[in-house]
Amino acid sequence: MSDKPVSNKTAPGPYQPVMHRYWWLQHRYFRLYMLREATVLPLLFFIGCLLYGLYCLGQSEAQWQGWLAFMAQPWVVLLNLLAFIASLFHAKTFFELFPRVMPLAPAGFMIAGQWLATLLVAAGLIVILGGWI
Amino acid sequence: MNKSISIARYHPEQDNQPRLQAYQVQSDHSTSVLDALLQVQQQDPSLGFRWSCRMAICGSCGVMVNGIPKLGCKTFLRDYPDELTVSALAHFAVEKDLIVDMQPFLQHLNAVKPYLINSEQSAEPHRQTPAQLAKYQQFANCINCGLCYSACPQFGLNPEFLGPAAITLAQRYNLDSRDQGKAARMPQLNGKNGVWSCTFVGFCSDVCPKKVDPAAAINQGKVASAGDFIISMFKS
Ligand code: SF4
Ligand code: FES
C-alpha cells in the first residue's frame, strides 16, 4: 500500500475545457453579437416581400392589389419595422467598424495633424505666456 | 476591508475538473487581483498562478475575472463590490489552478513568421519615417498575454484558428516598410484557419489591455487576403 493520495483519474494531466452549446449566453457581449447575427432574419423577410411585390407587379393588377393588402397586414408591418430597425442598427455598427478596418486617414495626414496640434498648442502657450510677461 | 474571493482550483493528479474554493483577503483601494492572489498564496502555498512584472507589461498574469479575460495586475478589487471569481484563462488547457498551457498560442504566433524578412544585405540601417512607423505601431504593442484568445469563441470552437494576436502580428510585419515577407505570410492568412475563420465578434479588441485592436488587424487582413486572391487570379 502506498500512502499517496487516492487519485480518481487514470492518468494525471491538464484539464481540457469544453465549450458548451450555450456559450453565447455566457455574457452580454456574446448575446449582443448573436443579436447582431440574428438581425439578418427580418432583413431576409423584407427582401422576400420586395421580390414577391416585383413579381406581382409583373402579373396583373389584381395580384398587385393583393400584394398591397398583404403588406398592410399588421404582422407584416411589424416584421418590416423590425427589419428597418435592424438595418439602422447595422448602419450604426458599420460606421463604427469601417474606420478601424479601412484606416482612410493615411498615416501622413495623421502625422501632419499631430504637428498642427503641436503648433497650435505652442502658439497658444506663446500668446498666453507673452501676454503674461 | 475583508473581501471574499473564489478561485478555481485544479490539481492535475486529483481533480477531474476545476472546483471553486473561497478565500478571505484584505483589500483596499489599490488591491489588484494579483495582490489578492499573492495574499491567498500566503494562506495556501499550494495555489499556482503566473505573474512577473506587476505592471501590465509582461503579459503573464492573465486570468478570467467573473468570466472575462483580464490581467490580474491591471484589475482591481474595488471594481468588484459583489462577488469575485478568478479562474484560468478560457479555451486553454489548465495545467494547475490558474496556470494554462500557452503552447498552442505560441505555436500560432510562430506560424506567421513574426520577424523581419528582408533579403537585402546591407550594413546600413533600414531607416523608417514616422509615417511608415505609424502604419503598424499600434499592432506592435501586443504583449502576448493571450487574453484575446480567451475572448474569442472561434478559437474556443476551433483551436487550429490562428487567432487574434497571431494575425495581428502577421499584419504588423506585413505593414512594416522594412519587411519583404508578405508573400510568405499570406498563405497562412488565406488558409482555412486564417483570417476568414473570424466572424468579427470583436470581443478580442474589448479585452485587449494594450488597445492593440486585434479585430481591426484581422479585418484589415481580410482586405489584404481578398486583394491577394484577385492578384493571384490575374497571375495564373
Ligand atoms: S492583442 Fe492584446 S489581448 Fe491579444 S495577446 Fe496582444 S496584448 Fe494580449
Ligand atoms: S504581472 Fe506582468 S502583466 Fe501582470
mmCIF file with all atom_site columns, C-alpha atoms in Angstrom, chain B residues 38-210:
data_model
loop_
_atom_site.group_PDB
_atom_site.id
_atom_site.type_symbol
_atom_site.label_atom_id
_atom_site.label_alt_id
_atom_site.label_comp_id
_atom_site.label_asym_id
_atom_site.label_entity_id
_atom_site.label_seq_id
_atom_site.pdbx_PDB_ins_code
_atom_site.Cartn_x
_atom_site.Cartn_y
_atom_site.Cartn_z
_atom_site.occupancy
_atom_site.B_iso_or_equiv
_atom_site.pdbx_formal_charge
_atom_site.auth_seq_id
_atom_site.auth_comp_id
_atom_site.auth_asym_id
_atom_site.auth_atom_id
_atom_site.pdbx_PDB_model_num
ATOM 1   C CA . LEU B 1 38  ? -0.452  36.661 -3.599  1.00 0.00 ? 38  LEU B CA 1
ATOM 2   C CA . GLN B 1 39  ? -2.263  37.057 -0.263  1.00 0.00 ? 39  GLN B CA 1
ATOM 3   C CA . VAL B 1 40  ? -4.091  33.792 -0.828  1.00 0.00 ? 40  VAL B CA 1
ATOM 4   C CA . GLN B 1 41  ? -0.793  32.111 -1.592  1.00 0.00 ? 41  GLN B CA 1
ATOM 5   C CA . GLN B 1 42  ? 0.449   33.175 1.848   1.00 0.00 ? 42  GLN B CA 1
ATOM 6   C CA . GLN B 1 43  ? -2.505  31.304 3.390   1.00 0.00 ? 43  GLN B CA 1
ATOM 7   C CA . ASP B 1 44  ? -2.344  28.372 0.992   1.00 0.00 ? 44  ASP B CA 1
ATOM 8   C CA . PRO B 1 45  ? 1.054   27.876 -0.672  1.00 0.00 ? 45  PRO B CA 1
ATOM 9   C CA . SER B 1 46  ? -0.363  25.197 -2.967  1.00 0.00 ? 46  SER B CA 1
ATOM 10  C CA . LEU B 1 47  ? -2.098  27.818 -5.145  1.00 0.00 ? 47  LEU B CA 1
ATOM 11  C CA . GLY B 1 48  ? -0.444  28.083 -8.570  1.00 0.00 ? 48  GLY B CA 1
ATOM 12  C CA . PHE B 1 49  ? -0.560  31.140 -10.837 1.00 0.00 ? 49  PHE B CA 1
ATOM 13  C CA . ARG B 1 50  ? 1.783   33.120 -13.106 1.00 0.00 ? 50  ARG B CA 1
ATOM 14  C CA . TRP B 1 51  ? 2.972   36.668 -12.733 1.00 0.00 ? 51  TRP B CA 1
ATOM 15  C CA . SER B 1 52  ? 6.135   38.696 -13.114 1.00 0.00 ? 52  SER B CA 1
ATOM 16  C CA . CYS B 1 53  ? 6.138   42.431 -13.752 1.00 0.00 ? 53  CYS B CA 1
ATOM 17  C CA . ARG B 1 54  ? 3.049   43.615 -11.794 1.00 0.00 ? 54  ARG B CA 1
ATOM 18  C CA . MET B 1 55  ? 2.737   46.481 -14.260 1.00 0.00 ? 55  MET B CA 1
ATOM 19  C CA . ALA B 1 56  ? 0.836   45.143 -17.260 1.00 0.00 ? 56  ALA B CA 1
ATOM 20  C CA . ILE B 1 57  ? 3.864   44.679 -19.459 1.00 0.00 ? 57  ILE B CA 1
ATOM 21  C CA . CYS B 1 58  ? 4.990   41.040 -19.207 1.00 0.00 ? 58  CYS B CA 1
ATOM 22  C CA . GLY B 1 59  ? 1.582   39.625 -20.088 1.00 0.00 ? 59  GLY B CA 1
ATOM 23  C CA . SER B 1 60  ? 1.880   36.573 -17.834 1.00 0.00 ? 60  SER B CA 1
ATOM 24  C CA . CYS B 1 61  ? -0.879  37.173 -15.269 1.00 0.00 ? 61  CYS B CA 1
ATOM 25  C CA . GLY B 1 62  ? -3.930  36.647 -17.487 1.00 0.00 ? 62  GLY B CA 1
ATOM 26  C CA . VAL B 1 63  ? -6.943  35.108 -15.701 1.00 0.00 ? 63  VAL B CA 1
ATOM 27  C CA . MET B 1 64  ? -10.717 35.121 -16.060 1.00 0.00 ? 64  MET B CA 1
ATOM 28  C CA . VAL B 1 65  ? -12.311 37.525 -13.595 1.00 0.00 ? 65  VAL B CA 1
ATOM 29  C CA . ASN B 1 66  ? -16.041 36.801 -13.352 1.00 0.00 ? 66  ASN B CA 1
ATOM 30  C CA . GLY B 1 67  ? -15.782 35.141 -16.745 1.00 0.00 ? 67  GLY B CA 1
ATOM 31  C CA . ILE B 1 68  ? -13.997 37.996 -18.552 1.00 0.00 ? 68  ILE B CA 1
ATOM 32  C CA . PRO B 1 69  ? -10.300 37.729 -19.545 1.00 0.00 ? 69  PRO B CA 1
ATOM 33  C CA . LYS B 1 70  ? -8.227  40.248 -17.558 1.00 0.00 ? 70  LYS B CA 1
ATOM 34  C CA . LEU B 1 71  ? -4.669  40.927 -16.486 1.00 0.00 ? 71  LEU B CA 1
ATOM 35  C CA . GLY B 1 72  ? -4.581  40.236 -12.756 1.00 0.00 ? 72  GLY B CA 1
ATOM 36  C CA . CYS B 1 73  ? -2.233  43.138 -12.096 1.00 0.00 ? 73  CYS B CA 1
ATOM 37  C CA . LYS B 1 74  ? -4.394  45.632 -14.021 1.00 0.00 ? 74  LYS B CA 1
ATOM 38  C CA . THR B 1 75  ? -7.719  44.631 -12.446 1.00 0.00 ? 75  THR B CA 1
ATOM 39  C CA . PHE B 1 76  ? -8.737  45.988 -9.065  1.00 0.00 ? 76  PHE B CA 1
ATOM 40  C CA . LEU B 1 77  ? -10.905 44.550 -6.314  1.00 0.00 ? 77  LEU B CA 1
ATOM 41  C CA . ARG B 1 78  ? -12.556 47.947 -5.854  1.00 0.00 ? 78  ARG B CA 1
ATOM 42  C CA . ASP B 1 79  ? -14.330 47.427 -9.185  1.00 0.00 ? 79  ASP B CA 1
ATOM 43  C CA . TYR B 1 80  ? -15.931 44.211 -7.932  1.00 0.00 ? 80  TYR B CA 1
ATOM 44  C CA . PRO B 1 81  ? -18.011 45.186 -4.915  1.00 0.00 ? 81  PRO B CA 1
ATOM 45  C CA . ASP B 1 82  ? -20.051 41.987 -5.116  1.00 0.00 ? 82  ASP B CA 1
ATOM 46  C CA . GLU B 1 83  ? -18.787 38.531 -5.946  1.00 0.00 ? 83  GLU B CA 1
ATOM 47  C CA . LEU B 1 84  ? -15.374 37.905 -7.418  1.00 0.00 ? 84  LEU B CA 1
ATOM 48  C CA . THR B 1 85  ? -14.418 34.635 -9.086  1.00 0.00 ? 85  THR B CA 1
ATOM 49  C CA . VAL B 1 86  ? -10.993 34.060 -10.581 1.00 0.00 ? 86  VAL B CA 1
ATOM 50  C CA . SER B 1 87  ? -10.391 31.147 -12.918 1.00 0.00 ? 87  SER B CA 1
ATOM 51  C CA . ALA B 1 88  ? -7.858  30.046 -15.508 1.00 0.00 ? 88  ALA B CA 1
ATOM 52  C CA . LEU B 1 89  ? -7.888  31.649 -18.964 1.00 0.00 ? 89  LEU B CA 1
ATOM 53  C CA . ALA B 1 90  ? -10.635 30.154 -21.096 1.00 0.00 ? 90  ALA B CA 1
ATOM 54  C CA . HIS B 1 91  ? -10.015 27.976 -24.186 1.00 0.00 ? 91  HIS B CA 1
ATOM 55  C CA . PHE B 1 92  ? -6.599  26.786 -22.954 1.00 0.00 ? 92  PHE B CA 1
ATOM 56  C CA . ALA B 1 93  ? -5.795  23.502 -21.211 1.00 0.00 ? 93  ALA B CA 1
ATOM 57  C CA . VAL B 1 94  ? -5.435  24.013 -17.446 1.00 0.00 ? 94  VAL B CA 1
ATOM 58  C CA . GLU B 1 95  ? -2.150  22.664 -16.073 1.00 0.00 ? 95  GLU B CA 1
ATOM 59  C CA . LYS B 1 96  ? -2.785  23.585 -12.465 1.00 0.00 ? 96  LYS B CA 1
ATOM 60  C CA . ASP B 1 97  ? -5.117  26.092 -10.776 1.00 0.00 ? 97  ASP B CA 1
ATOM 61  C CA . LEU B 1 98  ? -4.678  29.314 -12.770 1.00 0.00 ? 98  LEU B CA 1
ATOM 62  C CA . ILE B 1 99  ? -1.790  28.105 -14.924 1.00 0.00 ? 99  ILE B CA 1
ATOM 63  C CA . VAL B 1 100 ? -2.683  27.237 -18.502 1.00 0.00 ? 100 VAL B CA 1
ATOM 64  C CA . ASP B 1 101 ? -0.726  25.653 -21.322 1.00 0.00 ? 101 ASP B CA 1
ATOM 65  C CA . MET B 1 102 ? 0.193   28.557 -23.619 1.00 0.00 ? 102 MET B CA 1
ATOM 66  C CA . GLN B 1 103 ? 1.925   26.297 -26.133 1.00 0.00 ? 103 GLN B CA 1
ATOM 67  C CA . PRO B 1 104 ? -0.836  26.401 -28.806 1.00 0.00 ? 104 PRO B CA 1
ATOM 68  C CA . PHE B 1 105 ? -0.824  30.204 -28.592 1.00 0.00 ? 105 PHE B CA 1
ATOM 69  C CA . LEU B 1 106 ? 2.958   30.398 -29.010 1.00 0.00 ? 106 LEU B CA 1
ATOM 70  C CA . GLN B 1 107 ? 2.840   27.975 -31.928 1.00 0.00 ? 107 GLN B CA 1
ATOM 71  C CA . HIS B 1 108 ? 0.286   30.150 -33.688 1.00 0.00 ? 108 HIS B CA 1
ATOM 72  C CA . LEU B 1 109 ? 2.434   33.238 -33.136 1.00 0.00 ? 109 LEU B CA 1
ATOM 73  C CA . ASN B 1 110 ? 5.389   31.398 -34.606 1.00 0.00 ? 110 ASN B CA 1
ATOM 74  C CA . ALA B 1 111 ? 3.406   30.171 -37.602 1.00 0.00 ? 111 ALA B CA 1
ATOM 75  C CA . VAL B 1 112 ? 3.112   33.658 -39.120 1.00 0.00 ? 112 VAL B CA 1
ATOM 76  C CA . LYS B 1 113 ? 6.888   34.218 -39.301 1.00 0.00 ? 113 LYS B CA 1
ATOM 77  C CA . PRO B 1 114 ? 6.873   37.123 -36.856 1.00 0.00 ? 114 PRO B CA 1
ATOM 78  C CA . TYR B 1 115 ? 10.189  38.699 -37.799 1.00 0.00 ? 115 TYR B CA 1
ATOM 79  C CA . LEU B 1 116 ? 11.536  40.979 -40.488 1.00 0.00 ? 116 LEU B CA 1
ATOM 80  C CA . ILE B 1 117 ? 12.135  39.089 -43.727 1.00 0.00 ? 117 ILE B CA 1
ATOM 81  C CA . ASN B 1 118 ? 14.436  41.031 -45.974 1.00 0.00 ? 118 ASN B CA 1
ATOM 82  C CA . SER B 1 119 ? 16.938  39.597 -48.417 1.00 0.00 ? 119 SER B CA 1
ATOM 83  C CA . GLU B 1 120 ? 18.824  42.855 -48.897 1.00 0.00 ? 120 GLU B CA 1
ATOM 84  C CA . GLN B 1 121 ? 22.301  42.507 -47.478 1.00 0.00 ? 121 GLN B CA 1
ATOM 85  C CA . SER B 1 122 ? 23.419  45.876 -46.297 1.00 0.00 ? 122 SER B CA 1
ATOM 86  C CA . ALA B 1 123 ? 25.422  47.224 -43.434 1.00 0.00 ? 123 ALA B CA 1
ATOM 87  C CA . GLU B 1 124 ? 23.317  50.382 -43.445 1.00 0.00 ? 124 GLU B CA 1
ATOM 88  C CA . PRO B 1 125 ? 20.426  50.680 -41.014 1.00 0.00 ? 125 PRO B CA 1
ATOM 89  C CA . HIS B 1 126 ? 16.964  50.477 -42.605 1.00 0.00 ? 126 HIS B CA 1
ATOM 90  C CA . ARG B 1 127 ? 15.608  53.934 -41.999 1.00 0.00 ? 127 ARG B CA 1
ATOM 91  C CA . GLN B 1 128 ? 11.931  54.463 -41.376 1.00 0.00 ? 128 GLN B CA 1
ATOM 92  C CA . THR B 1 129 ? 9.932   57.683 -41.423 1.00 0.00 ? 129 THR B CA 1
ATOM 93  C CA . PRO B 1 130 ? 7.406   58.458 -38.677 1.00 0.00 ? 130 PRO B CA 1
ATOM 94  C CA . ALA B 1 131 ? 4.648   57.893 -41.253 1.00 0.00 ? 131 ALA B CA 1
ATOM 95  C CA . GLN B 1 132 ? 5.952   54.407 -42.029 1.00 0.00 ? 132 GLN B CA 1
ATOM 96  C CA . LEU B 1 133 ? 6.172   53.659 -38.320 1.00 0.00 ? 133 LEU B CA 1
ATOM 97  C CA . ALA B 1 134 ? 2.625   54.880 -37.692 1.00 0.00 ? 134 ALA B CA 1
ATOM 98  C CA . LYS B 1 135 ? 1.249   52.272 -40.095 1.00 0.00 ? 135 LYS B CA 1
ATOM 99  C CA . TYR B 1 136 ? 1.986   49.316 -37.816 1.00 0.00 ? 136 TYR B CA 1
ATOM 100 C CA . GLN B 1 137 ? 2.914   50.799 -34.459 1.00 0.00 ? 137 GLN B CA 1
ATOM 101 C CA . GLN B 1 138 ? -0.389  50.060 -32.739 1.00 0.00 ? 138 GLN B CA 1
ATOM 102 C CA . PHE B 1 139 ? -0.138  46.389 -33.733 1.00 0.00 ? 139 PHE B CA 1
ATOM 103 C CA . ALA B 1 140 ? 3.403   46.223 -32.356 1.00 0.00 ? 140 ALA B CA 1
ATOM 104 C CA . ASN B 1 141 ? 2.154   46.998 -28.832 1.00 0.00 ? 141 ASN B CA 1
ATOM 105 C CA . CYS B 1 142 ? 0.998   43.429 -28.197 1.00 0.00 ? 142 CYS B CA 1
ATOM 106 C CA . ILE B 1 143 ? 2.416   41.880 -25.015 1.00 0.00 ? 143 ILE B CA 1
ATOM 107 C CA . ASN B 1 144 ? 1.391   38.295 -25.897 1.00 0.00 ? 144 ASN B CA 1
ATOM 108 C CA . CYS B 1 145 ? -0.886  37.924 -22.902 1.00 0.00 ? 145 CYS B CA 1
ATOM 109 C CA . GLY B 1 146 ? -3.345  35.714 -24.737 1.00 0.00 ? 146 GLY B CA 1
ATOM 110 C CA . LEU B 1 147 ? -6.446  37.448 -23.344 1.00 0.00 ? 147 LEU B CA 1
ATOM 111 C CA . CYS B 1 148 ? -7.798  37.867 -26.863 1.00 0.00 ? 148 CYS B CA 1
ATOM 112 C CA . TYR B 1 149 ? -7.719  34.068 -27.372 1.00 0.00 ? 149 TYR B CA 1
ATOM 113 C CA . SER B 1 150 ? -9.796  33.562 -24.256 1.00 0.00 ? 150 SER B CA 1
ATOM 114 C CA . ALA B 1 151 ? -12.249 36.144 -25.573 1.00 0.00 ? 151 ALA B CA 1
ATOM 115 C CA . CYS B 1 152 ? -12.537 34.513 -28.983 1.00 0.00 ? 152 CYS B CA 1
ATOM 116 C CA . PRO B 1 153 ? -15.329 31.930 -29.379 1.00 0.00 ? 153 PRO B CA 1
ATOM 117 C CA . GLN B 1 154 ? -13.935 30.936 -32.789 1.00 0.00 ? 154 GLN B CA 1
ATOM 118 C CA . PHE B 1 155 ? -10.643 29.916 -31.170 1.00 0.00 ? 155 PHE B CA 1
ATOM 119 C CA . GLY B 1 156 ? -12.626 28.095 -28.472 1.00 0.00 ? 156 GLY B CA 1
ATOM 120 C CA . LEU B 1 157 ? -14.504 26.134 -31.126 1.00 0.00 ? 157 LEU B CA 1
ATOM 121 C CA . ASN B 1 158 ? -11.507 25.571 -33.411 1.00 0.00 ? 158 ASN B CA 1
ATOM 122 C CA . PRO B 1 159 ? -8.123  25.552 -31.648 1.00 0.00 ? 159 PRO B CA 1
ATOM 123 C CA . GLU B 1 160 ? -6.424  25.498 -35.051 1.00 0.00 ? 160 GLU B CA 1
ATOM 124 C CA . PHE B 1 161 ? -7.665  29.027 -35.809 1.00 0.00 ? 161 PHE B CA 1
ATOM 125 C CA . LEU B 1 162 ? -4.571  31.254 -35.929 1.00 0.00 ? 162 LEU B CA 1
ATOM 126 C CA . GLY B 1 163 ? -6.383  33.692 -33.684 1.00 0.00 ? 163 GLY B CA 1
ATOM 127 C CA . PRO B 1 164 ? -6.317  37.430 -32.953 1.00 0.00 ? 164 PRO B CA 1
ATOM 128 C CA . ALA B 1 165 ? -2.765  38.052 -31.713 1.00 0.00 ? 165 ALA B CA 1
ATOM 129 C CA . ALA B 1 166 ? -1.051  35.892 -34.383 1.00 0.00 ? 166 ALA B CA 1
ATOM 130 C CA . ILE B 1 167 ? -2.950  37.518 -37.248 1.00 0.00 ? 167 ILE B CA 1
ATOM 131 C CA . THR B 1 168 ? -2.254  40.939 -35.741 1.00 0.00 ? 168 THR B CA 1
ATOM 132 C CA . LEU B 1 169 ? 1.427   40.083 -35.596 1.00 0.00 ? 169 LEU B CA 1
ATOM 133 C CA . ALA B 1 170 ? 1.385   38.996 -39.250 1.00 0.00 ? 170 ALA B CA 1
ATOM 134 C CA . GLN B 1 171 ? -0.280  42.275 -40.126 1.00 0.00 ? 171 GLN B CA 1
ATOM 135 C CA . ARG B 1 172 ? 2.269   44.165 -38.036 1.00 0.00 ? 172 ARG B CA 1
ATOM 136 C CA . TYR B 1 173 ? 5.126   42.775 -40.170 1.00 0.00 ? 173 TYR B CA 1
ATOM 137 C CA . ASN B 1 174 ? 3.216   42.971 -43.452 1.00 0.00 ? 174 ASN B CA 1
ATOM 138 C CA . LEU B 1 175 ? 2.755   46.705 -42.878 1.00 0.00 ? 175 LEU B CA 1
ATOM 139 C CA . ASP B 1 176 ? 6.389   47.296 -41.975 1.00 0.00 ? 176 ASP B CA 1
ATOM 140 C CA . SER B 1 177 ? 8.262   49.155 -44.723 1.00 0.00 ? 177 SER B CA 1
ATOM 141 C CA . ARG B 1 178 ? 11.461  47.222 -43.923 1.00 0.00 ? 178 ARG B CA 1
ATOM 142 C CA . ASP B 1 179 ? 9.807   43.862 -44.484 1.00 0.00 ? 179 ASP B CA 1
ATOM 143 C CA . GLN B 1 180 ? 9.507   41.836 -47.679 1.00 0.00 ? 180 GLN B CA 1
ATOM 144 C CA . GLY B 1 181 ? 7.917   38.718 -46.220 1.00 0.00 ? 181 GLY B CA 1
ATOM 145 C CA . LYS B 1 182 ? 4.275   39.359 -47.009 1.00 0.00 ? 182 LYS B CA 1
ATOM 146 C CA . ALA B 1 183 ? 4.160   36.733 -49.758 1.00 0.00 ? 183 ALA B CA 1
ATOM 147 C CA . ALA B 1 184 ? 5.495   34.140 -47.311 1.00 0.00 ? 184 ALA B CA 1
ATOM 148 C CA . ARG B 1 185 ? 2.874   35.034 -44.695 1.00 0.00 ? 185 ARG B CA 1
ATOM 149 C CA . MET B 1 186 ? -0.214  35.286 -46.882 1.00 0.00 ? 186 MET B CA 1
ATOM 150 C CA . PRO B 1 187 ? -0.751  31.505 -47.354 1.00 0.00 ? 187 PRO B CA 1
ATOM 151 C CA . GLN B 1 188 ? -1.253  31.195 -43.575 1.00 0.00 ? 188 GLN B CA 1
ATOM 152 C CA . LEU B 1 189 ? -3.693  34.101 -43.513 1.00 0.00 ? 189 LEU B CA 1
ATOM 153 C CA . ASN B 1 190 ? -5.588  32.923 -46.612 1.00 0.00 ? 190 ASN B CA 1
ATOM 154 C CA . GLY B 1 191 ? -5.871  29.330 -45.349 1.00 0.00 ? 191 GLY B CA 1
ATOM 155 C CA . LYS B 1 192 ? -8.890  27.819 -43.708 1.00 0.00 ? 192 LYS B CA 1
ATOM 156 C CA . ASN B 1 193 ? -7.608  28.617 -40.230 1.00 0.00 ? 193 ASN B CA 1
ATOM 157 C CA . GLY B 1 194 ? -6.627  32.144 -41.229 1.00 0.00 ? 194 GLY B CA 1
ATOM 158 C CA . VAL B 1 195 ? -8.480  35.442 -41.359 1.00 0.00 ? 195 VAL B CA 1
ATOM 159 C CA . TRP B 1 196 ? -11.706 34.000 -42.799 1.00 0.00 ? 196 TRP B CA 1
ATOM 160 C CA . SER B 1 197 ? -12.353 31.975 -39.651 1.00 0.00 ? 197 SER B CA 1
ATOM 161 C CA . CYS B 1 198 ? -13.067 35.280 -37.914 1.00 0.00 ? 198 CYS B CA 1
ATOM 162 C CA . THR B 1 199 ? -16.728 36.326 -37.731 1.00 0.00 ? 199 THR B CA 1
ATOM 163 C CA . PHE B 1 200 ? -15.979 39.720 -36.184 1.00 0.00 ? 200 PHE B CA 1
ATOM 164 C CA . VAL B 1 201 ? -17.334 39.048 -32.737 1.00 0.00 ? 201 VAL B CA 1
ATOM 165 C CA . GLY B 1 202 ? -15.000 41.862 -31.725 1.00 0.00 ? 202 GLY B CA 1
ATOM 166 C CA . PHE B 1 203 ? -14.632 40.859 -28.062 1.00 0.00 ? 203 PHE B CA 1
ATOM 167 C CA . CYS B 1 204 ? -10.854 40.411 -28.513 1.00 0.00 ? 204 CYS B CA 1
ATOM 168 C CA . SER B 1 205 ? -10.410 44.154 -29.023 1.00 0.00 ? 205 SER B CA 1
ATOM 169 C CA . ASP B 1 206 ? -12.551 44.854 -25.973 1.00 0.00 ? 206 ASP B CA 1
ATOM 170 C CA . VAL B 1 207 ? -10.441 42.764 -23.612 1.00 0.00 ? 207 VAL B CA 1
ATOM 171 C CA . CYS B 1 208 ? -7.017  43.713 -25.014 1.00 0.00 ? 208 CYS B CA 1
ATOM 172 C CA . PRO B 1 209 ? -5.132  45.505 -22.206 1.00 0.00 ? 209 PRO B CA 1
ATOM 173 C CA . LYS B 1 210 ? -2.890  47.335 -24.705 1.00 0.00 ? 210 LYS B CA 1
#
